[in-house]
CSV table of C-alpha atoms in Angstrom, one decimal:
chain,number,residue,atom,x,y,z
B,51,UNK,CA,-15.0,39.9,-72.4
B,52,UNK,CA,-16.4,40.7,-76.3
B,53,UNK,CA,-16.7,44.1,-74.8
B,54,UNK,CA,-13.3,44.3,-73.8
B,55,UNK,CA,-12.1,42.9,-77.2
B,56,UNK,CA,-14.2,45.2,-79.3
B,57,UNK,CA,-13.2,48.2,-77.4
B,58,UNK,CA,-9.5,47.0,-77.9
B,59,UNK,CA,-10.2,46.9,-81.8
B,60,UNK,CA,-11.4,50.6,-81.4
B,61,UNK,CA,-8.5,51.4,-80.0
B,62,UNK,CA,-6.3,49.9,-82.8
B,63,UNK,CA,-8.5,50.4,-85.7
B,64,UNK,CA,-6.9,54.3,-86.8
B,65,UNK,CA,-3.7,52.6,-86.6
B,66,UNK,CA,-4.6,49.6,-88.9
B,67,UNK,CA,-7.4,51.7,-91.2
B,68,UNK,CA,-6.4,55.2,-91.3
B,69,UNK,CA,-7.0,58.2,-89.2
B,70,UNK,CA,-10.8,58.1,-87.8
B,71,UNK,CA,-11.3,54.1,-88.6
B,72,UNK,CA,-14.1,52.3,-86.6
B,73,UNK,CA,-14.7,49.0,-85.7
B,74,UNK,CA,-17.9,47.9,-86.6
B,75,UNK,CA,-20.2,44.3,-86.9
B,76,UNK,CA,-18.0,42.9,-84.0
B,77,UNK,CA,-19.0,39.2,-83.5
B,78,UNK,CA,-17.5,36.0,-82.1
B,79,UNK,CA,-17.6,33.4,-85.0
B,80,UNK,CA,-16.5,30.2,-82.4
B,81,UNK,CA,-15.1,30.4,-78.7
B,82,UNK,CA,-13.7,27.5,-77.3
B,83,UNK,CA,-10.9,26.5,-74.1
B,84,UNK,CA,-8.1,27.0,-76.8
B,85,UNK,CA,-9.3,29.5,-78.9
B,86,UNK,CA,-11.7,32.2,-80.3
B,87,UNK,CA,-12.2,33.1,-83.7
B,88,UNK,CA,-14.5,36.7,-84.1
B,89,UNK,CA,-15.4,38.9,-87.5
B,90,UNK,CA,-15.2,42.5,-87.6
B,91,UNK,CA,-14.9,45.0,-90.2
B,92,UNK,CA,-13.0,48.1,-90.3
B,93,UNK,CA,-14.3,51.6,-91.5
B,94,UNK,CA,-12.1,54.4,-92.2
B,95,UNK,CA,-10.3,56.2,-95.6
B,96,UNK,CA,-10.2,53.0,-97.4
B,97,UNK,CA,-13.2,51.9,-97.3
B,98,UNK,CA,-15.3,48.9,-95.4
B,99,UNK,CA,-12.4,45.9,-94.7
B,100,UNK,CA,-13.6,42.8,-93.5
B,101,UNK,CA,-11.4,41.3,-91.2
B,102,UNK,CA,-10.8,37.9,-88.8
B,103,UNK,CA,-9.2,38.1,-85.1
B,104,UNK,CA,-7.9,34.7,-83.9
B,105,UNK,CA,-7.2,34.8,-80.4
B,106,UNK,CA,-6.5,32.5,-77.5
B,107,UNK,CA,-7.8,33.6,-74.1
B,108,UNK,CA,-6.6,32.7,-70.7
B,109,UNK,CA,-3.1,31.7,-69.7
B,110,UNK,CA,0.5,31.8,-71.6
B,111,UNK,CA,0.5,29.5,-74.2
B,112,UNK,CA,4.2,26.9,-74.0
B,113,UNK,CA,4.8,26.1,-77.6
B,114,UNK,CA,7.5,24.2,-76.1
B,115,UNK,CA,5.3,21.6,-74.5
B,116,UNK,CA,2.3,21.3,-77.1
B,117,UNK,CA,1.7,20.5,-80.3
B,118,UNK,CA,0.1,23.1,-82.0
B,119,UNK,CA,1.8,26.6,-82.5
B,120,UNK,CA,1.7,30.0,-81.2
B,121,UNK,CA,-0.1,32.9,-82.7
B,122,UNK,CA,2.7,34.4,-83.6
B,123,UNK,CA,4.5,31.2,-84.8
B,124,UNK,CA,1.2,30.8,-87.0
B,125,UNK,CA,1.2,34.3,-87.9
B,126,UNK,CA,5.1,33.8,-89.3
B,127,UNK,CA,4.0,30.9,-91.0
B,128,UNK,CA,1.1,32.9,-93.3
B,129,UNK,CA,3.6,35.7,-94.3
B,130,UNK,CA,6.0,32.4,-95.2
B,131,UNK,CA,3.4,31.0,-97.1
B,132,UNK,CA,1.9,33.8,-98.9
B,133,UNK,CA,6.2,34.7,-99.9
B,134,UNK,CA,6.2,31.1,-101.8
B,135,UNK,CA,3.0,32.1,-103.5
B,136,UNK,CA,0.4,29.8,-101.7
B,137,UNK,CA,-3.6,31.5,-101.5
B,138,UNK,CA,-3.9,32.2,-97.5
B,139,UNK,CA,-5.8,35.0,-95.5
B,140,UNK,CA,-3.1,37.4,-95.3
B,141,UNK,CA,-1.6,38.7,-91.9
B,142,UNK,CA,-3.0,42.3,-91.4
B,143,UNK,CA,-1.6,42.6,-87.2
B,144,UNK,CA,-0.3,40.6,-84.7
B,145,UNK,CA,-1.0,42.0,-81.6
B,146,UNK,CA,1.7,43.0,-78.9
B,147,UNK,CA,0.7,43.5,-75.3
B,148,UNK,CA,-0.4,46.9,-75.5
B,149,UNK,CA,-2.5,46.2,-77.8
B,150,UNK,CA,-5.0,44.9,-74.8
B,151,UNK,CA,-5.7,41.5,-77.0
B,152,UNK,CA,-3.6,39.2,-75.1
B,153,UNK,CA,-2.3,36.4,-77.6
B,154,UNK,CA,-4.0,37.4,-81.1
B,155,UNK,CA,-3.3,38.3,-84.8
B,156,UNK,CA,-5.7,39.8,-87.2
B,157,UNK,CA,-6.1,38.6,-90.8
B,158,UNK,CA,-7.9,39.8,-93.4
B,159,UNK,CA,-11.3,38.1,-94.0
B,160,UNK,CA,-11.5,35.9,-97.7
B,161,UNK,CA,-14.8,35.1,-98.9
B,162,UNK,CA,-15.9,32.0,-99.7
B,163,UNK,CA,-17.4,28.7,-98.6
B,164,UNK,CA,-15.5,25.9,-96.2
B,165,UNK,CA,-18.1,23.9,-95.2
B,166,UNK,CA,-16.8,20.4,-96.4
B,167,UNK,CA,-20.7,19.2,-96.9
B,168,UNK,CA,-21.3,22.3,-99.5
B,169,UNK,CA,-18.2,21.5,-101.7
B,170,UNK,CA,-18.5,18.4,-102.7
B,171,UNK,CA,-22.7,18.4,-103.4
B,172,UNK,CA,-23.5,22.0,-103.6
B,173,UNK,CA,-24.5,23.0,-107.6
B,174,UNK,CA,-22.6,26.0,-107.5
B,175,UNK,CA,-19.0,24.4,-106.9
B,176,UNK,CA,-20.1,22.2,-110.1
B,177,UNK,CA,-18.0,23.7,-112.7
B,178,UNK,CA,-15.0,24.2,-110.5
B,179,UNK,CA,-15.3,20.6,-108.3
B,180,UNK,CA,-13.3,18.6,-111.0
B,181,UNK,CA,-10.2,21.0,-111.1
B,182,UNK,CA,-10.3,21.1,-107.1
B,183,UNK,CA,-7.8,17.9,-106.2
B,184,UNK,CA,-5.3,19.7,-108.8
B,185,UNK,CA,-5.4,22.7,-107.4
B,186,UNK,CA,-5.0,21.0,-103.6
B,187,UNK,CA,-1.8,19.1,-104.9
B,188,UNK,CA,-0.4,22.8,-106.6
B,189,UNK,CA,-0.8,24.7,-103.2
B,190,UNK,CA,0.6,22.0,-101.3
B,191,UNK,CA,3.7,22.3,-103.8
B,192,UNK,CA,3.6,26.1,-102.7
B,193,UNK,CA,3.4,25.3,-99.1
B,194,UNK,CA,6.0,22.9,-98.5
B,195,UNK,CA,8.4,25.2,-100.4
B,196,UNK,CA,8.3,27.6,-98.3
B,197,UNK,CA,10.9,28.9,-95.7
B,198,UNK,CA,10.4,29.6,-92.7
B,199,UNK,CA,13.6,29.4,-89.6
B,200,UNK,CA,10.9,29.7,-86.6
B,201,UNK,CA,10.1,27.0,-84.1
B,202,UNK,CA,8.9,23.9,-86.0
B,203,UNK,CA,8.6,20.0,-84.2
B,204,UNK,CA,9.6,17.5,-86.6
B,205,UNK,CA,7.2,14.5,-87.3
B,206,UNK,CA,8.2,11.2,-88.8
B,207,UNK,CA,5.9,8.2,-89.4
B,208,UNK,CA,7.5,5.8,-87.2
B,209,UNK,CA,7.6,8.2,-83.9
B,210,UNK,CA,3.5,9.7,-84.7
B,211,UNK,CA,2.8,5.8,-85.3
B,212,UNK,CA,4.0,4.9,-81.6
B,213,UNK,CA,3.1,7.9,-80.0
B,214,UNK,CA,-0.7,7.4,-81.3
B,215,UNK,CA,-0.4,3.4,-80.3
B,216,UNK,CA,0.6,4.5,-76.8
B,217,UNK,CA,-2.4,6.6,-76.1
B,218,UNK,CA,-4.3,3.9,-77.4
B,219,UNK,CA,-2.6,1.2,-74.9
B,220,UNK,CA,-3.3,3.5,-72.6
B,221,UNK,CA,-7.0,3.7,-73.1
B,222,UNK,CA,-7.3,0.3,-72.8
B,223,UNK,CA,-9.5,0.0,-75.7
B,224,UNK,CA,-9.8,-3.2,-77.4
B,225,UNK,CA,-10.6,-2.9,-81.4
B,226,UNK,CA,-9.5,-5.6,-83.4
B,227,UNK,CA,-9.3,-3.5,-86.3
B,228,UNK,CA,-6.9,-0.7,-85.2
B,229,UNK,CA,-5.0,-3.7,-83.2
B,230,UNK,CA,-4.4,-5.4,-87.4
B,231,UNK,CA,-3.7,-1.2,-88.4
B,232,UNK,CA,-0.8,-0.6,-85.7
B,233,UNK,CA,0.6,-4.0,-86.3
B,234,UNK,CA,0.6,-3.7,-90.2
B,235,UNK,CA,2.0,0.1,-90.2
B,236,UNK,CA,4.7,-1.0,-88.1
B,237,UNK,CA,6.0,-3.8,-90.5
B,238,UNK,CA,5.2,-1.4,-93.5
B,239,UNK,CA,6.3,1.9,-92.6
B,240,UNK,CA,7.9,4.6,-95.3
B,241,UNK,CA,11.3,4.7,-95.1
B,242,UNK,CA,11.8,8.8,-93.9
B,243,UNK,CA,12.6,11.5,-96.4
B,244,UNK,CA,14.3,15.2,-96.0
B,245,UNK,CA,11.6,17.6,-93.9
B,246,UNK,CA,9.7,20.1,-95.4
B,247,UNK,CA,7.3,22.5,-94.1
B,248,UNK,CA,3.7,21.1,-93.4
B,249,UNK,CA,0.2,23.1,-93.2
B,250,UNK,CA,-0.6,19.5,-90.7
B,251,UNK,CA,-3.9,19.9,-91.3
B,252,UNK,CA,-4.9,20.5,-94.4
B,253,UNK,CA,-8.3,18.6,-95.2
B,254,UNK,CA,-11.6,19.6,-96.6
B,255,UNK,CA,-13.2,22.2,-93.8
B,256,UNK,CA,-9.7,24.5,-93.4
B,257,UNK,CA,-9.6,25.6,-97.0
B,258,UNK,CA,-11.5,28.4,-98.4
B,259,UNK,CA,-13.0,27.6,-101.9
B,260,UNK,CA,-14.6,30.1,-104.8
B,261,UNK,CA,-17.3,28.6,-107.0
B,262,UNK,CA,-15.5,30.5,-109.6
B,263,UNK,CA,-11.8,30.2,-108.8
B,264,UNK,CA,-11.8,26.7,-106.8
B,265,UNK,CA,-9.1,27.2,-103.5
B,266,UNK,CA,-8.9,30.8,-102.8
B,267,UNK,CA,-7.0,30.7,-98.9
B,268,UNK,CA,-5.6,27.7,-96.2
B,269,UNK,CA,-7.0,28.2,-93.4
B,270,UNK,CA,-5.4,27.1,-89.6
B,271,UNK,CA,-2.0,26.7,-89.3
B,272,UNK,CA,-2.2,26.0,-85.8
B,273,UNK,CA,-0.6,22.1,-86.2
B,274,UNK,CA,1.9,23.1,-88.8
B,275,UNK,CA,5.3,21.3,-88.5
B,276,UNK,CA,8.0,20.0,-90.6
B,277,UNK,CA,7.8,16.5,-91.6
B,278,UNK,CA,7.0,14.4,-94.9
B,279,UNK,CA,4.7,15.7,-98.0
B,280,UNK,CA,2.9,12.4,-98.2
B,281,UNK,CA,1.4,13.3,-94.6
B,282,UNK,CA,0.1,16.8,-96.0
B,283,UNK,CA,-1.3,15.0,-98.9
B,284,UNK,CA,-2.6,11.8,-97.3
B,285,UNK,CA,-4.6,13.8,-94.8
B,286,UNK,CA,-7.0,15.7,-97.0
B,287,UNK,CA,-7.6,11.8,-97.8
B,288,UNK,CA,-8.8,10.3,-95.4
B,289,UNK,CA,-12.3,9.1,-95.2
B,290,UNK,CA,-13.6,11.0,-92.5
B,291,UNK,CA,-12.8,14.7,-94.5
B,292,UNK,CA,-14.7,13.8,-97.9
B,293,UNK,CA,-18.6,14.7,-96.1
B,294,UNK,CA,-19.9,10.9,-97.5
B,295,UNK,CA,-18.6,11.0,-100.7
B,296,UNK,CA,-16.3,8.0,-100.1
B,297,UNK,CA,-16.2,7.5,-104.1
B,298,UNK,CA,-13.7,10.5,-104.2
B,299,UNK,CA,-10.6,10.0,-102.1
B,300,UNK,CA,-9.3,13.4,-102.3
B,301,UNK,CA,-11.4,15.9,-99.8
B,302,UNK,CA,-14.9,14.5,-101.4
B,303,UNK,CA,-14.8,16.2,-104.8
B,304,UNK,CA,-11.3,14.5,-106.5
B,305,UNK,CA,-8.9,11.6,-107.3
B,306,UNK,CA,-5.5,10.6,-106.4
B,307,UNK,CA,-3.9,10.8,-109.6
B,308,UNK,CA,-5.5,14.6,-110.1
B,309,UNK,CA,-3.8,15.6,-106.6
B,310,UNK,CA,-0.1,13.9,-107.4
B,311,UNK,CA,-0.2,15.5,-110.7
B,312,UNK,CA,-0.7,18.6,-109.5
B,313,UNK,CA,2.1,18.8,-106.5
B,314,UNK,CA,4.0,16.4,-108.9
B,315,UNK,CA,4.2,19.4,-111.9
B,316,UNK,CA,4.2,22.4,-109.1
B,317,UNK,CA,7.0,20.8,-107.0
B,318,UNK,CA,9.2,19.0,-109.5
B,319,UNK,CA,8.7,16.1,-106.9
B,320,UNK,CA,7.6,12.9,-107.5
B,321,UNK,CA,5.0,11.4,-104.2
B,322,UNK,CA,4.4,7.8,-104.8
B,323,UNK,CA,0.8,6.9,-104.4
B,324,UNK,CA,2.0,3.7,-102.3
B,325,UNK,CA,3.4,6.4,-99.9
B,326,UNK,CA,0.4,8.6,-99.9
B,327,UNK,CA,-1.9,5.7,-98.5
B,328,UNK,CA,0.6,4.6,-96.0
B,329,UNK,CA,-0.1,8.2,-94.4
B,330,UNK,CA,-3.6,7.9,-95.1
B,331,UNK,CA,-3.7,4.5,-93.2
B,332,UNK,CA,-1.9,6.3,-90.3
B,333,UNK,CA,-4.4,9.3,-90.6
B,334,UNK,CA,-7.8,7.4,-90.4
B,335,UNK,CA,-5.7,5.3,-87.5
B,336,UNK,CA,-4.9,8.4,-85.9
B,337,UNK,CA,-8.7,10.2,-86.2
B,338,UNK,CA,-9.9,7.0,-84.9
B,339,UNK,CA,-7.8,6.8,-81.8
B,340,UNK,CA,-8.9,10.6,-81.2
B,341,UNK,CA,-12.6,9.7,-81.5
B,342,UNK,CA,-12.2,6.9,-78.7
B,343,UNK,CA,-10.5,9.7,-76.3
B,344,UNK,CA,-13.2,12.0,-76.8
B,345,UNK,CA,-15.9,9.2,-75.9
B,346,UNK,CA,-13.7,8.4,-72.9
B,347,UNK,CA,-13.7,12.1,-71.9
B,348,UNK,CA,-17.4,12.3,-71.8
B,349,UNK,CA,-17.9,8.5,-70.6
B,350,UNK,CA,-15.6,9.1,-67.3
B,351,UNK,CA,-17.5,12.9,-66.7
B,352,UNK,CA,-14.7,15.0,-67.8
B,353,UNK,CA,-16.4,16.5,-70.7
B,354,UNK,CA,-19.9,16.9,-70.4
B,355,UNK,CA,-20.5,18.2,-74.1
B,356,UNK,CA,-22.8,15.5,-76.3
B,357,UNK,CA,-20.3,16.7,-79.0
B,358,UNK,CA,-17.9,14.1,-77.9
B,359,UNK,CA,-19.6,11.0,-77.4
B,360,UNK,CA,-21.1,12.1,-81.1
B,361,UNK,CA,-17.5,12.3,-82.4
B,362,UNK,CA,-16.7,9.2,-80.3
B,363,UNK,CA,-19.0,7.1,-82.6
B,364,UNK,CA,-17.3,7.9,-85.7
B,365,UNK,CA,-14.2,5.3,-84.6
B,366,UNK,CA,-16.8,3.1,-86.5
B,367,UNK,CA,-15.8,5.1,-89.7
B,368,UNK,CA,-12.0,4.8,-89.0
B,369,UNK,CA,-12.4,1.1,-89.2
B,370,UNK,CA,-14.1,0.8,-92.3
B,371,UNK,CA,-11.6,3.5,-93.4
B,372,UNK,CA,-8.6,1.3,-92.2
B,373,UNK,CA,-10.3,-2.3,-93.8
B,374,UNK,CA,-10.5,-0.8,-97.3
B,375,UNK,CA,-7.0,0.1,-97.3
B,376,UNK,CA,-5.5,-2.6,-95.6
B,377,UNK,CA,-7.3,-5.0,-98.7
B,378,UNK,CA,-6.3,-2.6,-101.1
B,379,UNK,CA,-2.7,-3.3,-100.2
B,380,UNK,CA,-2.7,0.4,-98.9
């Protein structure tokens, strides 16, 4: 199948490089049931580009039915971001049938560094780590301006809180400590607010940074929706996305008050804190619910991957997560 793909770059290359373009340094970055993500560069009049295919093999996709996005849902929402001025890996093709690619688009390829680990302790993101929460708030302010009319699920606290507590009664897990979470988010929840466009996953580990320039591109729009800004903002605060750096709440490298500054002065919108951690509570709740489904995949045989009893552990990690909040008063 790489073969196939690669050959079907050749084929498109003059039309996306020049006249006499080639395809070359063809490999597959990460493959999985859902999705492939490969690096290529193309040669031709304008020199070496380095590019990124995202694809997803096998059958149609329903966007109707799932929760992420299409590719070419994903590929609208890039151009939409990059309009309202947010740093993203800009859309370079999104492949039609005859392109031989099946359900793809091609972005260009940013440099930089998105392992989550290497922000917030490698030396080189030193001089740029305390300006990073800022800069998170500011693009978020960019992203959730944005317009964009194409298929979008709404999401509101109350309806992801059940929906997340049903899977878990359906588990038939018993942990005391999510049991207390679900309870208290239900009695607390944020009272909704007008819909704005979310990235829906925007955490430490799908954002590009520059030791130089700080965030240079969001990466993977596949969960995008409309819904609140706290959830955006929450999420790149939860515990489990700051790589054991629990001291800073924002991705591992920043503060609270650094990230709601930020969106606060790029948005003209005011986020309380109070709101921010009612999200966050919801996130680690939700992550930790996810973690006990992938255990229970590999525990009943139906995934036989040691990844997911490994990711099954950290529900451990929610908890904690979910007991400092709930004493801090969220």
């Amino acid at each position: 199948m790489a073969n196939e793909i690669a050959e079907a770059l050749s084929r498109l290359a003059p039309r996306l490089a020049g006249e006499g373009a080639q395809v070359v340094d063809f490999q597959r970055l990460s493959g999985g049931a859902s999705m492939e993500t490969s690096a290529f560069a193309l040669v031709g009049p304008r020199g070496r580009e380095e590019m990124i295919l995202r694809r997803r093999p096998g059958l149609a996709f329903d966007e109707a039915t799932s929760r992420s996005v299409s590719l070419a849902t994903e590929a609208g929402l890039i151009v939409a971001a990059e309009a309202a001025g947010a740093p993203v890996a800009p859309l370079v093709h999104l492949a039609v049938p005859e392109d031989g690619l099946g359900e793809a688009h091609i972005t260009r390829r940013i440099p930089g560094e998105t392992l989550g680990r290497k922000i917030v302790s490698d030396s080189r993101f030193e001089a740029v780590r305390p300006s990073l929460a800022r800069q998170c708030g500011e693009v978020l302010a960019q992203i959730h301006s944005a317009s964009f009319d194409g298929p979008l699920k709404t999401v509101d606290f109350a309806e992801e809180l059940a929906r997340y507590e049903e899977v878990y009664r359906q588990s038939g897990a018993q942990r005391p400590i999510l049991e207390l979470a679900f309870q208290h988010l239900k009695r607390f929840a944020p009272e909704p607010v007008e819909p704005v466009l979310l990235h829906g996953d925007f955490r430490n580990g799908n954002i590009i940074f520059d030791p130089d320039k700080g965030v240079v591109a969001v990466l993977d729009w596949e969960l995008a929706h409309r819904g609140d800004p706290a959830e955006d903002l929450s999420w790149i605060c939860v515990n489990s996305w700051r790589f054991g750096r629990s001291d800073r709440p924002v991705g591992g490298f920043g503060d609270y008050a650094d990230l709601l500054d930020g969106y606060a002065k790029a948005s003209g919108r005011q986020v309380p804190l109070s709101r921010v951690r009612a999200w966050q509570a919801l996130g680690s709740l939700k992550w930790g619910v996810m973690c006990l489904m992938m255990y229970a995949s590999y525990a009943t045989g139906a995934e036989t991957s040691v990844e997911r009893p490994m990711i099954g552990r950290r529900v451990s990690e929610t908890e904690i997560d979910l007991v400092n909040l709930l004493e801090a008063g969220l």
